[in-house]
Short mmCIF file of C-alpha atoms in Angstrom, two decimals:
data_model
loop_
_atom_site.label_atom_id
_atom_site.label_comp_id
_atom_site.label_asym_id
_atom_site.label_seq_id
_atom_site.Cartn_x
_atom_site.Cartn_y
_atom_site.Cartn_z
CA MET K 398 6.88 59.91 17.60
CA SER K 399 8.16 57.85 20.44
CA CYS K 400 8.59 54.08 20.37
CA GLN K 401 5.94 53.60 23.02
CA SER K 402 3.05 54.78 20.91
CA THR K 403 0.87 51.91 19.76
CA SER K 404 -0.51 53.67 16.70
CA THR K 405 2.35 52.61 14.42
CA LEU K 406 4.95 50.05 15.16
CA LEU K 407 7.06 51.13 12.20
CA SER K 408 8.14 54.26 13.99
CA CYS K 409 10.39 52.15 16.22
CA TRP K 410 11.77 50.03 13.38
CA PRO K 411 15.33 50.99 12.38
CA ARG K 412 15.88 52.44 8.93
CA GLY K 413 18.62 51.87 6.36
CA ARG K 414 21.21 49.11 6.72
CA ALA K 415 20.33 48.53 10.34
CA ALA K 416 16.94 47.18 9.27
CA TRP K 417 18.58 44.06 7.86
CA ARG K 418 19.87 43.13 11.29
CA TRP K 419 16.34 42.84 12.61
CA THR K 420 15.15 40.39 10.04
CA ARG K 421 15.33 36.69 10.58
CA SER K 422 17.39 35.88 7.51
CA TRP K 423 19.82 38.80 7.67
CA ARG K 424 22.73 36.47 7.14
CA TYR K 425 21.46 35.38 3.73
CA ARG K 426 20.46 38.84 2.49
CA THR K 427 23.86 40.48 2.79
CA GLY K 428 25.03 39.48 -0.67
CA TRP K 429 24.50 37.14 -3.58
CA ARG K 430 27.39 34.90 -2.52
CA ASN K 431 25.87 34.07 0.85
CA ARG K 432 22.46 32.99 -0.36
CA ARG K 433 21.23 29.47 0.18
CA PRO K 434 20.46 27.38 -2.88
CA ALA K 435 16.75 27.46 -3.66
CA VAL K 436 16.69 24.03 -5.27
CA ARG K 437 16.12 20.79 -3.39
CA ARG K 438 18.53 18.01 -4.06
CA ARG K 439 17.12 14.84 -5.54
CA PRO K 440 18.05 11.50 -3.98
CA ARG K 441 20.83 9.57 -5.63
CA LYS K 442 19.88 6.93 -8.14
CA GLY K 443 21.30 4.09 -6.05
CA ARG K 444 19.17 4.85 -3.02
CA GLN K 445 15.53 3.93 -2.76
CA SER K 446 12.88 5.92 -0.98
CA PRO K 447 11.30 4.35 2.14
CA HIS K 448 7.96 4.19 0.31
CA ARG K 449 9.37 1.71 -2.19
CA GLU K 450 10.58 -0.49 0.65
CA ARG K 451 7.07 -0.58 2.11
CA GLU K 452 5.58 -1.59 -1.24
CA SER K 453 8.04 -4.44 -1.65
CA SER K 454 7.16 -5.84 1.78
CA LEU K 455 3.59 -6.51 0.59
CA VAL K 456 4.16 -9.99 -0.79
CA LEU K 457 1.66 -12.07 -2.67
CA SER K 458 -0.39 -14.62 -0.74
CA LEU K 459 -2.62 -17.46 -1.89
CA GLY K 460 -6.05 -18.43 -0.59
CA PHE K 461 -7.89 -21.72 -1.17
CA VAL K 462 -11.54 -22.65 -0.65
CA GLU K 463 -12.43 -26.28 -1.35
CA THR K 464 -16.09 -27.25 -1.76
CA LYS K 465 -18.12 -30.25 -2.78
CA GLY K 466 -19.85 -29.29 -6.01
CA VAL K 467 -19.42 -26.67 -8.69
CA VAL K 468 -22.30 -24.43 -7.57
CA ALA K 469 -20.81 -23.88 -4.11
CA ALA K 470 -17.40 -23.19 -5.69
CA ILE K 471 -18.84 -20.57 -8.04
CA GLU K 472 -20.71 -18.93 -5.16
CA ALA K 473 -17.50 -18.89 -3.08
CA ALA K 474 -15.50 -17.39 -5.96
CA ASP K 475 -18.10 -14.67 -6.47
CA ALA K 476 -18.15 -13.79 -2.77
CA MET K 477 -14.33 -13.72 -2.55
CA VAL K 478 -13.89 -11.35 -5.46
CA LYS K 479 -16.64 -9.05 -4.19
CA ALA K 480 -15.43 -9.06 -0.57
CA ALA K 481 -11.83 -7.89 -1.04
CA ASN K 482 -9.31 -6.69 -3.58
CA VAL K 483 -8.10 -10.12 -4.74
CA GLU K 484 -7.47 -11.71 -8.11
CA LEU K 485 -9.09 -15.00 -9.03
CA VAL K 486 -6.36 -17.42 -10.14
CA GLY K 487 -8.59 -20.32 -11.12
CA LYS K 488 -10.20 -23.56 -10.01
CA GLN K 489 -8.87 -27.07 -9.55
CA ASN K 490 -10.95 -30.23 -9.91
CA ALA K 491 -9.74 -32.72 -7.31
CA GLY K 492 -12.06 -35.52 -8.37
CA GLY K 493 -15.08 -36.94 -6.60
CA GLY K 494 -16.94 -33.66 -6.95
CA LEU K 495 -14.33 -31.62 -5.01
CA VAL K 496 -13.55 -28.21 -6.51
CA ALA K 497 -10.94 -25.79 -5.13
CA VAL K 498 -11.07 -22.06 -5.91
CA ILE K 499 -7.77 -20.16 -5.69
CA VAL K 500 -7.29 -16.39 -5.18
CA ARG K 501 -4.21 -14.21 -4.70
CA GLY K 502 -3.47 -10.73 -3.35
CA ASP K 503 -2.35 -9.01 -0.15
CA VAL K 504 -2.34 -11.14 2.99
CA GLY K 505 -5.15 -9.21 4.70
CA ALA K 506 -7.29 -9.06 1.58
CA VAL K 507 -6.90 -12.79 0.93
CA LYS K 508 -7.83 -13.66 4.53
CA ALA K 509 -10.96 -11.51 4.32
CA ALA K 510 -11.89 -12.95 0.92
CA VAL K 511 -11.42 -16.56 2.06
CA ASP K 512 -13.61 -15.96 5.12
CA ALA K 513 -16.35 -14.48 2.93
CA GLY K 514 -16.05 -17.32 0.42
CA ALA K 515 -16.25 -19.96 3.15
CA ALA K 516 -19.39 -18.39 4.61
CA SER K 517 -21.14 -18.26 1.23
CA ALA K 518 -20.08 -21.81 0.30
CA LYS K 519 -21.52 -23.15 3.59
CA ARG K 520 -24.79 -21.40 2.85
CA VAL K 521 -25.16 -22.88 -0.65
CA GLY K 522 -23.42 -26.26 -0.48
CA GLU K 523 -20.83 -28.22 1.46
CA LEU K 524 -17.53 -26.63 2.50
CA VAL K 525 -14.62 -29.08 2.69
CA SER K 526 -11.59 -26.96 3.66
CA VAL K 527 -10.16 -23.43 3.70
CA HIS K 528 -6.51 -22.36 3.77
CA VAL K 529 -4.35 -19.23 3.31
CA ILE K 530 -0.63 -19.34 2.46
CA PRO K 531 0.79 -15.92 3.45
CA ARG K 532 4.09 -15.98 1.53
CA PRO K 533 4.28 -18.96 -0.81
CA HIS K 534 7.63 -20.19 -2.06
CA THR K 535 8.41 -19.66 -5.75
CA ASP K 536 8.16 -23.41 -6.34
CA VAL K 537 4.59 -23.38 -5.04
CA LEU K 538 3.77 -20.51 -7.38
CA ALA K 539 5.28 -22.47 -10.26
CA LEU K 540 2.85 -25.30 -9.45
CA PHE K 541 -0.02 -23.04 -10.49
CA GLY K 542 1.84 -21.46 -13.41
CA MET K 543 2.29 -18.09 -11.70
CA GLN K 544 5.38 -15.92 -11.50
CA GLU K 545 6.50 -14.22 -8.31
CA THR K 546 4.96 -10.75 -8.36
CA LYS K 547 4.62 -8.05 -5.76
CA ALA K 548 1.17 -6.96 -4.64
CA GLY K 549 0.02 -3.72 -6.19
CA LYS K 550 1.85 -4.27 -9.49
#
C-alpha cells in the first residue's frame, strides 16, 4: 500500500522505535528516568490562595433604620431580613418613641436591606433616619457588644 491511499492512514505510520518520534510526548516516553511527575504540588503552608484574600476583603458593615414607634420598627426589621442576606443585631430605644433597628452583613446586602426597611417603615409609620456604615471601626462594634468578624463566617 502506498502512503497516498486514504483507506488506512496507519499504512504510512512508521513502525518500531521510529513510531515514538512521531508522538507528541516522545521525550517523556524514552525511559522511566525522563518522565514528568504525575502529582501536582500543593501550595506552601505560608502562602494563601487568592480566594482567601477575596473573602477577607468582604468586611462587615452596619445598617440603621430609625422609626417613630415600635410597629414601624418591627415592620422595617422584617423587611430588612427578608430583602437581603443580613443578620439582625437588635433594636435601640432612643426615648420619645424613637426605635432604631440595626443589621449587619456585606456592604451591598446591608444597603439593599436598609432601602427595603426604609420603604416598609414609611408605608406603616414614620421614618426618622436611615444610615449605613460600610466598615465600622472596632470601637464602634464594641459599642454594640459585637466582635470584629468577617462576612461569610
